[in-house]
PDB file of C-alpha atoms in Angstrom:
ATOM      1  CA  MET A 100      -7.574 -37.081  32.773  1.00  0.00           C
ATOM      2  CA  ARG A 101      -9.499 -36.552  35.986  1.00  0.00           C
ATOM      3  CA  HIS A 102     -12.138 -39.055  37.082  1.00  0.00           C
ATOM      4  CA  ARG A 103     -14.549 -39.031  40.009  1.00  0.00           C
ATOM      5  CA  ILE A 104     -17.412 -41.233  41.191  1.00  0.00           C
ATOM      6  CA  PHE A 105     -20.589 -39.595  42.452  1.00  0.00           C
ATOM      7  CA  ASN A 106     -23.121 -41.544  44.560  1.00  0.00           C
ATOM      8  CA  ASP A 107     -21.021 -44.601  45.261  1.00  0.00           C
ATOM      9  CA  ASP A 108     -24.125 -46.377  46.597  1.00  0.00           C
ATOM     10  CA  GLY A 109     -26.035 -45.989  43.327  1.00  0.00           C
ATOM     11  CA  ASP A 110     -27.976 -48.934  41.927  1.00  0.00           C
ATOM     12  CA  GLU A 111     -26.821 -48.648  38.306  1.00  0.00           C
ATOM     13  CA  GLU A 112     -23.594 -47.576  36.599  1.00  0.00           C
ATOM     14  CA  LEU A 113     -23.514 -44.506  34.371  1.00  0.00           C
ATOM     15  CA  VAL A 114     -20.423 -43.208  32.593  1.00  0.00           C
ATOM     16  CA  PHE A 115     -20.541 -39.464  31.902  1.00  0.00           C
ATOM     17  CA  VAL A 116     -17.831 -38.100  29.591  1.00  0.00           C
ATOM     18  CA  MET A 117     -18.016 -34.347  29.942  1.00  0.00           C
ATOM     19  CA  GLY A 118     -17.337 -31.749  27.281  1.00  0.00           C
ATOM     20  CA  TRP A 119     -14.177 -29.778  26.600  1.00  0.00           C
ATOM     21  CA  GLY A 120     -13.657 -27.270  29.388  1.00  0.00           C
ATOM     22  CA  ASN A 121     -16.448 -28.683  31.580  1.00  0.00           C
ATOM     23  CA  ARG A 122     -15.646 -29.288  35.236  1.00  0.00           C
ATOM     24  CA  TRP A 123     -17.782 -30.992  37.843  1.00  0.00           C
ATOM     25  CA  THR A 124     -17.256 -27.858  39.972  1.00  0.00           C
ATOM     26  CA  HIS A 125     -19.204 -25.853  37.405  1.00  0.00           C
ATOM     27  CA  GLU A 126     -22.671 -25.195  38.811  1.00  0.00           C
ATOM     28  CA  ASN A 127     -24.559 -26.385  35.722  1.00  0.00           C
ATOM     29  CA  VAL A 128     -22.513 -29.558  35.336  1.00  0.00           C
ATOM     30  CA  SER A 129     -23.029 -30.225  39.034  1.00  0.00           C
ATOM     31  CA  TRP A 130     -26.778 -29.733  38.514  1.00  0.00           C
ATOM     32  CA  LEU A 131     -26.815 -32.403  35.796  1.00  0.00           C
ATOM     33  CA  ILE A 132     -24.770 -34.834  37.860  1.00  0.00           C
ATOM     34  CA  GLY A 133     -27.197 -34.226  40.718  1.00  0.00           C
ATOM     35  CA  GLN A 134     -30.143 -35.180  38.507  1.00  0.00           C
ATOM     36  CA  LEU A 135     -28.367 -38.409  37.574  1.00  0.00           C
ATOM     37  CA  THR A 136     -27.481 -39.379  41.129  1.00  0.00           C
ATOM     38  CA  GLU A 137     -30.983 -38.582  42.380  1.00  0.00           C
ATOM     39  CA  ALA A 138     -32.240 -41.046  39.773  1.00  0.00           C
ATOM     40  CA  GLY A 139     -30.129 -43.742  41.445  1.00  0.00           C
ATOM     41  CA  TYR A 140     -27.092 -43.825  39.191  1.00  0.00           C
ATOM     42  CA  ARG A 141     -23.522 -44.280  40.339  1.00  0.00           C
ATOM     43  CA  VAL A 142     -21.971 -41.662  38.077  1.00  0.00           C
ATOM     44  CA  HIS A 143     -18.439 -42.151  36.766  1.00  0.00           C
ATOM     45  CA  ALA A 144     -17.585 -38.655  35.528  1.00  0.00           C
ATOM     46  CA  PHE A 145     -14.591 -37.853  33.347  1.00  0.00           C
ATOM     47  CA  GLU A 146     -13.048 -34.421  32.779  1.00  0.00           C
ATOM     48  CA  LEU A 147     -11.242 -34.212  29.452  1.00  0.00           C
ATOM     49  CA  PRO A 148      -7.818 -32.539  29.267  1.00  0.00           C
ATOM     50  CA  THR A 149      -8.193 -29.278  27.340  1.00  0.00           C
ATOM     51  CA  ASN A 150      -5.017 -29.793  25.320  1.00  0.00           C
ATOM     52  CA  ILE A 151      -4.008 -33.045  23.632  1.00  0.00           C
ATOM     53  CA  ASP A 152      -1.256 -34.416  21.390  1.00  0.00           C
ATOM     54  CA  ASP A 153      -3.026 -37.682  20.564  1.00  0.00           C
ATOM     55  CA  PHE A 154      -6.783 -38.288  20.610  1.00  0.00           C
ATOM     56  CA  LYS A 155      -6.587 -41.984  21.402  1.00  0.00           C
ATOM     57  CA  ALA A 156      -3.849 -41.791  24.022  1.00  0.00           C
ATOM     58  CA  ASP A 157      -5.040 -38.625  25.779  1.00  0.00           C
ATOM     59  CA  TRP A 158      -8.833 -38.928  25.533  1.00  0.00           C
ATOM     60  CA  LEU A 159     -10.121 -42.282  24.320  1.00  0.00           C
ATOM     61  CA  GLU A 160      -7.888 -44.947  25.851  1.00  0.00           C
ATOM     62  CA  PRO A 161      -8.137 -43.830  29.515  1.00  0.00           C
ATOM     63  CA  VAL A 162     -11.943 -44.019  29.370  1.00  0.00           C
ATOM     64  CA  ALA A 163     -12.014 -47.184  27.240  1.00  0.00           C
ATOM     65  CA  GLU A 164      -9.705 -48.967  29.655  1.00  0.00           C
ATOM     66  CA  TYR A 165     -11.854 -47.902  32.598  1.00  0.00           C
ATOM     67  CA  VAL A 166     -15.187 -49.095  31.174  1.00  0.00           C
ATOM     68  CA  ARG A 167     -13.767 -52.552  30.423  1.00  0.00           C
ATOM     69  CA  ASP A 168     -14.094 -53.270  34.138  1.00  0.00           C
ATOM     70  CA  LEU A 169     -17.799 -52.370  34.205  1.00  0.00           C
ATOM     71  CA  GLU A 170     -20.153 -55.284  33.603  1.00  0.00           C
ATOM     72  CA  ALA A 171     -23.004 -53.061  32.436  1.00  0.00           C
ATOM     73  CA  TYR A 172     -23.475 -49.320  32.219  1.00  0.00           C
ATOM     74  CA  GLN A 173     -25.342 -46.478  30.544  1.00  0.00           C
ATOM     75  CA  LEU A 174     -23.329 -43.908  28.602  1.00  0.00           C
ATOM     76  CA  LEU A 175     -23.778 -40.139  28.507  1.00  0.00           C
ATOM     77  CA  GLY A 176     -21.486 -37.869  26.522  1.00  0.00           C
ATOM     78  CA  HIS A 177     -21.556 -34.111  26.082  1.00  0.00           C
ATOM     79  CA  SER A 178     -19.882 -32.261  23.198  1.00  0.00           C
ATOM     80  CA  ALA A 179     -16.254 -33.456  22.924  1.00  0.00           C
ATOM     81  CA  GLY A 180     -17.211 -36.162  25.410  1.00  0.00           C
ATOM     82  CA  SER A 181     -19.517 -37.529  22.722  1.00  0.00           C
ATOM     83  CA  LEU A 182     -16.563 -37.773  20.349  1.00  0.00           C
ATOM     84  CA  VAL A 183     -14.985 -40.091  22.910  1.00  0.00           C
ATOM     85  CA  ALA A 184     -18.221 -41.851  23.825  1.00  0.00           C
ATOM     86  CA  GLN A 185     -19.099 -42.884  20.265  1.00  0.00           C
ATOM     87  CA  ALA A 186     -15.930 -45.007  20.191  1.00  0.00           C
ATOM     88  CA  LEU A 187     -16.626 -46.876  23.442  1.00  0.00           C
ATOM     89  CA  ASP A 188     -17.954 -50.427  23.667  1.00  0.00           C
ATOM     90  CA  GLY A 189     -20.243 -52.116  26.151  1.00  0.00           C
ATOM     91  CA  ALA A 190     -22.881 -49.550  27.074  1.00  0.00           C
ATOM     92  CA  ASP A 191     -26.537 -50.574  27.125  1.00  0.00           C
ATOM     93  CA  ASN A 192     -27.763 -47.176  25.943  1.00  0.00           C
ATOM     94  CA  HIS A 193     -26.007 -44.159  24.437  1.00  0.00           C
ATOM     95  CA  VAL A 194     -27.196 -40.582  24.935  1.00  0.00           C
ATOM     96  CA  TYR A 195     -25.315 -37.702  23.380  1.00  0.00           C
ATOM     97  CA  LEU A 196     -25.730 -34.033  24.330  1.00  0.00           C
ATOM     98  CA  SER A 197     -24.698 -31.641  21.531  1.00  0.00           C
ATOM     99  CA  PRO A 198     -22.203 -34.160  20.122  1.00  0.00           C
ATOM    100  CA  TRP A 199     -19.073 -32.521  18.716  1.00  0.00           C
ATOM    101  CA  TRP A 200     -18.780 -34.730  15.677  1.00  0.00           C
ATOM    102  CA  GLY A 201     -17.820 -31.768  13.502  1.00  0.00           C
ATOM    103  CA  TYR A 202     -16.652 -28.184  13.943  1.00  0.00           C
ATOM    104  CA  GLY A 203     -19.342 -25.500  13.734  1.00  0.00           C
ATOM    105  CA  GLU A 204     -19.659 -22.968  10.923  1.00  0.00           C
ATOM    106  CA  GLY A 205     -17.587 -20.442  12.847  1.00  0.00           C
ATOM    107  CA  PHE A 206     -14.515 -22.592  12.168  1.00  0.00           C
ATOM    108  CA  PRO A 207     -13.953 -22.572   8.362  1.00  0.00           C
ATOM    109  CA  GLU A 208     -12.554 -25.796   6.959  1.00  0.00           C
ATOM    110  CA  PRO A 209      -9.625 -24.149   5.092  1.00  0.00           C
ATOM    111  CA  VAL A 210      -8.517 -22.453   8.309  1.00  0.00           C
ATOM    112  CA  LEU A 211      -8.768 -25.687  10.310  1.00  0.00           C
ATOM    113  CA  GLU A 212      -6.815 -27.534   7.634  1.00  0.00           C
ATOM    114  CA  ALA A 213      -4.061 -24.922   7.626  1.00  0.00           C
ATOM    115  CA  VAL A 214      -3.593 -24.598  11.386  1.00  0.00           C
ATOM    116  CA  SER A 215      -3.711 -28.370  11.929  1.00  0.00           C
ATOM    117  CA  LYS A 216      -0.468 -28.650   9.977  1.00  0.00           C
ATOM    118  CA  LEU A 217       1.468 -26.374  12.349  1.00  0.00           C
ATOM    119  CA  PRO A 218       3.952 -28.545  14.303  1.00  0.00           C
ATOM    120  CA  THR A 219       3.159 -27.400  17.815  1.00  0.00           C
ATOM    121  CA  SER A 220       1.032 -28.442  20.776  1.00  0.00           C
ATOM    122  CA  PHE A 221       1.194 -24.983  22.343  1.00  0.00           C
ATOM    123  CA  PRO A 222      -2.294 -23.444  22.821  1.00  0.00           C
ATOM    124  CA  CYS A 223      -1.878 -20.433  20.538  1.00  0.00           C
ATOM    125  CA  LEU A 224      -5.186 -20.370  18.642  1.00  0.00           C
ATOM    126  CA  PRO A 225      -8.073 -18.280  20.038  1.00  0.00           C
ATOM    127  CA  ILE A 226     -11.442 -20.015  19.971  1.00  0.00           C
ATOM    128  CA  GLY A 227     -13.645 -16.946  20.278  1.00  0.00           C
ATOM    129  CA  ASP A 228     -16.219 -16.220  22.947  1.00  0.00           C
ATOM    130  CA  LEU A 229     -17.866 -19.135  24.706  1.00  0.00           C
ATOM    131  CA  ASP A 230     -20.331 -16.845  26.459  1.00  0.00           C
ATOM    132  CA  ARG A 231     -23.959 -17.225  27.534  1.00  0.00           C
ATOM    133  CA  GLU A 232     -25.166 -16.732  23.995  1.00  0.00           C
ATOM    134  CA  ALA A 233     -23.031 -19.652  22.851  1.00  0.00           C
ATOM    135  CA  LEU A 234     -23.389 -21.943  25.869  1.00  0.00           C
ATOM    136  CA  GLY A 235     -26.824 -21.072  27.242  1.00  0.00           C
ATOM    137  CA  GLU A 236     -28.514 -18.513  29.449  1.00  0.00           C
ATOM    138  CA  ARG A 237     -27.784 -20.451  32.641  1.00  0.00           C
ATOM    139  CA  ALA A 238     -24.014 -20.535  32.087  1.00  0.00           C
ATOM    140  CA  THR A 239     -22.394 -19.000  35.164  1.00  0.00           C
ATOM    141  CA  ASP A 240     -19.645 -16.406  35.468  1.00  0.00           C
ATOM    142  CA  HIS A 241     -17.393 -19.014  37.096  1.00  0.00           C
ATOM    143  CA  GLN A 242     -17.908 -21.427  34.229  1.00  0.00           C
ATOM    144  CA  ILE A 243     -17.182 -18.806  31.574  1.00  0.00           C
ATOM    145  CA  GLU A 244     -14.132 -17.471  33.416  1.00  0.00           C
ATOM    146  CA  THR A 245     -12.586 -20.923  33.897  1.00  0.00           C
ATOM    147  CA  THR A 246     -13.157 -22.190  30.348  1.00  0.00           C
ATOM    148  CA  PRO A 247      -9.906 -21.990  28.321  1.00  0.00           C
ATOM    149  CA  SER A 248      -9.773 -19.472  25.489  1.00  0.00           C
ATOM    150  CA  TRP A 249      -7.026 -21.106  23.431  1.00  0.00           C
ATOM    151  CA  ILE A 250      -6.397 -24.396  21.661  1.00  0.00           C
ATOM    152  CA  SER A 251      -3.328 -25.807  19.943  1.00  0.00           C
ATOM    153  CA  PRO A 252      -2.748 -26.853  16.330  1.00  0.00           C
ATOM    154  CA  ALA A 253      -2.175 -30.395  17.621  1.00  0.00           C
ATOM    155  CA  PHE A 254      -5.605 -30.281  19.282  1.00  0.00           C
ATOM    156  CA  VAL A 255      -7.213 -29.247  15.987  1.00  0.00           C
ATOM    157  CA  ARG A 256      -5.358 -31.967  14.079  1.00  0.00           C
ATOM    158  CA  GLU A 257      -6.296 -34.753  16.485  1.00  0.00           C
ATOM    159  CA  THR A 258      -9.945 -33.799  16.931  1.00  0.00           C
ATOM    160  CA  ARG A 259     -10.477 -33.390  13.182  1.00  0.00           C
ATOM    161  CA  ARG A 260      -8.910 -36.805  12.648  1.00  0.00           C
ATOM    162  CA  ALA A 261     -11.218 -38.349  15.241  1.00  0.00           C
ATOM    163  CA  GLN A 262     -14.235 -36.664  13.650  1.00  0.00           C
ATOM    164  CA  SER A 263     -13.260 -38.007  10.235  1.00  0.00           C
ATOM    165  CA  GLU A 264     -13.068 -41.538  11.670  1.00  0.00           C
ATOM    166  CA  LEU A 265     -16.469 -41.543  13.379  1.00  0.00           C
ATOM    167  CA  LEU A 266     -17.968 -44.970  13.792  1.00  0.00           C
ATOM    168  CA  THR A 267     -21.439 -45.935  12.647  1.00  0.00           C
ATOM    169  CA  ILE A 268     -23.642 -44.688  15.483  1.00  0.00           C
ATOM    170  CA  ASP A 269     -25.894 -47.226  17.205  1.00  0.00           C
ATOM    171  CA  HIS A 270     -29.380 -46.612  15.836  1.00  0.00           C
ATOM    172  CA  ASP A 271     -30.780 -46.791  19.365  1.00  0.00           C
ATOM    173  CA  ALA A 272     -28.679 -43.779  20.376  1.00  0.00           C
ATOM    174  CA  VAL A 273     -30.434 -40.555  21.350  1.00  0.00           C
ATOM    175  CA  VAL A 274     -29.182 -37.032  20.703  1.00  0.00           C
ATOM    176  CA  PHE A 275     -30.255 -33.833  22.432  1.00  0.00           C
ATOM    177  CA  CYS A 276     -29.163 -30.723  20.509  1.00  0.00           C
ATOM    178  CA  SER A 277     -30.060 -27.166  19.569  1.00  0.00           C
ATOM    179  CA  LEU A 278     -30.385 -25.734  16.079  1.00  0.00           C
ATOM    180  CA  ARG A 279     -28.741 -22.558  17.417  1.00  0.00           C
ATOM    181  CA  ASP A 280     -25.590 -24.298  18.639  1.00  0.00           C
ATOM    182  CA  PRO A 281     -22.568 -22.335  17.320  1.00  0.00           C
ATOM    183  CA  VAL A 282     -20.007 -24.898  18.502  1.00  0.00           C
ATOM    184  CA  VAL A 283     -20.906 -28.090  16.646  1.00  0.00           C
ATOM    185  CA  SER A 284     -21.902 -28.999  13.125  1.00  0.00           C
ATOM    186  CA  LEU A 285     -25.372 -30.516  12.855  1.00  0.00           C
ATOM    187  CA  ARG A 286     -24.590 -32.369   9.628  1.00  0.00           C
ATOM    188  CA  PRO A 287     -22.804 -35.368  11.221  1.00  0.00           C
ATOM    189  CA  ILE A 288     -25.723 -35.727  13.638  1.00  0.00           C
ATOM    190  CA  GLY A 289     -28.217 -35.877  10.800  1.00  0.00           C
ATOM    191  CA  GLU A 290     -26.035 -38.326   8.899  1.00  0.00           C
ATOM    192  CA  ARG A 291     -25.671 -40.756  11.808  1.00  0.00           C
ATOM    193  CA  VAL A 292     -28.804 -40.544  13.941  1.00  0.00           C
ATOM    194  CA  PRO A 293     -32.409 -40.985  12.711  1.00  0.00           C
ATOM    195  CA  ALA A 294     -34.445 -37.786  13.024  1.00  0.00           C
ATOM    196  CA  GLU A 295     -36.952 -39.477  15.333  1.00  0.00           C
ATOM    197  CA  HIS A 296     -34.128 -40.123  17.816  1.00  0.00           C
ATOM    198  CA  VAL A 297     -33.104 -36.449  17.979  1.00  0.00           C
ATOM    199  CA  VAL A 298     -34.573 -34.173  20.648  1.00  0.00           C
ATOM    200  CA  LEU A 299     -34.351 -30.439  19.947  1.00  0.00           C
ATOM    201  CA  TYR A 300     -34.222 -27.832  22.681  1.00  0.00           C
ATOM    202  CA  ASN A 301     -34.088 -24.043  22.600  1.00  0.00           C
ATOM    203  CA  GLY A 302     -30.764 -22.703  23.740  1.00  0.00           C
ATOM    204  CA  GLY A 303     -27.072 -22.872  23.017  1.00  0.00           C
ATOM    205  CA  HIS A 304     -24.455 -25.569  23.196  1.00  0.00           C
ATOM    206  CA  GLU A 305     -25.277 -26.940  26.646  1.00  0.00           C
ATOM    207  CA  LEU A 306     -28.608 -28.525  27.522  1.00  0.00           C
ATOM    208  CA  PHE A 307     -27.736 -28.113  31.199  1.00  0.00           C
ATOM    209  CA  SER A 308     -27.318 -24.355  30.601  1.00  0.00           C
ATOM    210  CA  ALA A 309     -30.550 -23.967  28.642  1.00  0.00           C
ATOM    211  CA  PRO A 310     -33.383 -21.942  30.225  1.00  0.00           C
ATOM    212  CA  GLY A 311     -35.831 -24.861  29.883  1.00  0.00           C
ATOM    213  CA  ARG A 312     -33.465 -27.567  31.073  1.00  0.00           C
ATOM    214  CA  ASP A 313     -35.759 -28.867  33.836  1.00  0.00           C
ATOM    215  CA  ARG A 314     -38.430 -30.019  31.429  1.00  0.00           C
ATOM    216  CA  TYR A 315     -35.955 -32.345  29.682  1.00  0.00           C
ATOM    217  CA  VAL A 316     -34.774 -34.199  32.776  1.00  0.00           C
ATOM    218  CA  ASP A 317     -37.423 -36.939  32.687  1.00  0.00           C
ATOM    219  CA  LEU A 318     -36.875 -37.548  28.977  1.00  0.00           C
ATOM    220  CA  LEU A 319     -33.101 -37.659  29.403  1.00  0.00           C
ATOM    221  CA  LEU A 320     -33.398 -40.197  32.204  1.00  0.00           C
ATOM    222  CA  ALA A 321     -35.880 -42.250  30.181  1.00  0.00           C
ATOM    223  CA  ALA A 322     -33.503 -42.259  27.201  1.00  0.00           C
ATOM    224  CA  LEU A 323     -30.678 -43.492  29.418  1.00  0.00           C
ATOM    225  CA  GLU A 324     -32.894 -46.272  30.757  1.00  0.00           C
ATOM    226  CA  ASP A 325     -34.818 -47.305  27.643  1.00  0.00           C
ATOM    227  CA  GLY A 326     -32.886 -45.888  24.693  1.00  0.00           C
ATOM    228  CA  SER A 327     -34.665 -44.497  21.655  1.00  0.00           C
ATOM    229  CA  ASP A 328     -37.972 -46.125  22.569  1.00  0.00           C
ATOM    230  CA  ALA A 329     -38.439 -43.511  25.291  1.00  0.00           C
ATOM    231  CA  VAL A 330     -37.852 -40.649  22.857  1.00  0.00           C
ATOM    232  CA  GLU A 331     -40.144 -41.977  20.167  1.00  0.00           C
ATOM    233  CA  GLU A 332     -42.970 -42.195  22.696  1.00  0.00           C
ATOM    234  CA  ARG A 333     -42.717 -38.691  24.130  1.00  0.00           C
ATOM    235  CA  LYS A 334     -40.915 -35.652  22.818  1.00  0.00           C
ATOM    236  CA  PRO A 335     -41.387 -32.318  24.626  1.00  0.00           C
ATOM    237  CA  ILE A 336     -42.023 -29.140  22.691  1.00  0.00           C
ATOM    238  CA  PRO A 337     -38.742 -27.161  22.633  1.00  0.00           C
ATOM    239  CA  ALA A 338     -38.715 -24.388  25.229  1.00  0.00           C
TER     240      ALA A 338
END
């Protein structure tokens, strides 16, 4: 797992667990990190390996071990990063962007169940198109071209297991998501986070690739600083 600190002179610690396939070299991810550092955060960004044999060993434990050394921090997770983030301890506030707490409708449960039983960690399963329609209008050619197109049966098995073992989400957590997201299931979000703590935006899977991303920056930063209180006080109209 790759890790990098942005703005080493920041006043406050923020752990950002990025989504599957996201890289800090991607323009839109870099834009989001820039918003966080401009707000004064020292950002500890984690890139998840795109193929795993064990959820805890390959994804969760490296981040969990790292945050144990932080006295206080805010936590931001996107997509698969939110699957890791929900199992971490110690953060003051939790903000989840399009949390991947369940596979979207394009991945039928019987198919997932069948392929998860195949005894291989070789990436042999196509995931379909993660294009601008799926990710968001601002997704770049570089991002789309460098996002893997295949996953392994072991990856499916381990992520489904982690999703089935989701913890009770802190009621002060805030979720930003889109009703048109083809990647994640919205049901686990609705089951774990009060509706008044959910911020909807128009777009695809990535808030930072949405056409109206700029108008959510202040609310995102407020949620990181003040938790759900900030969201309950001011929700923007989706755009």
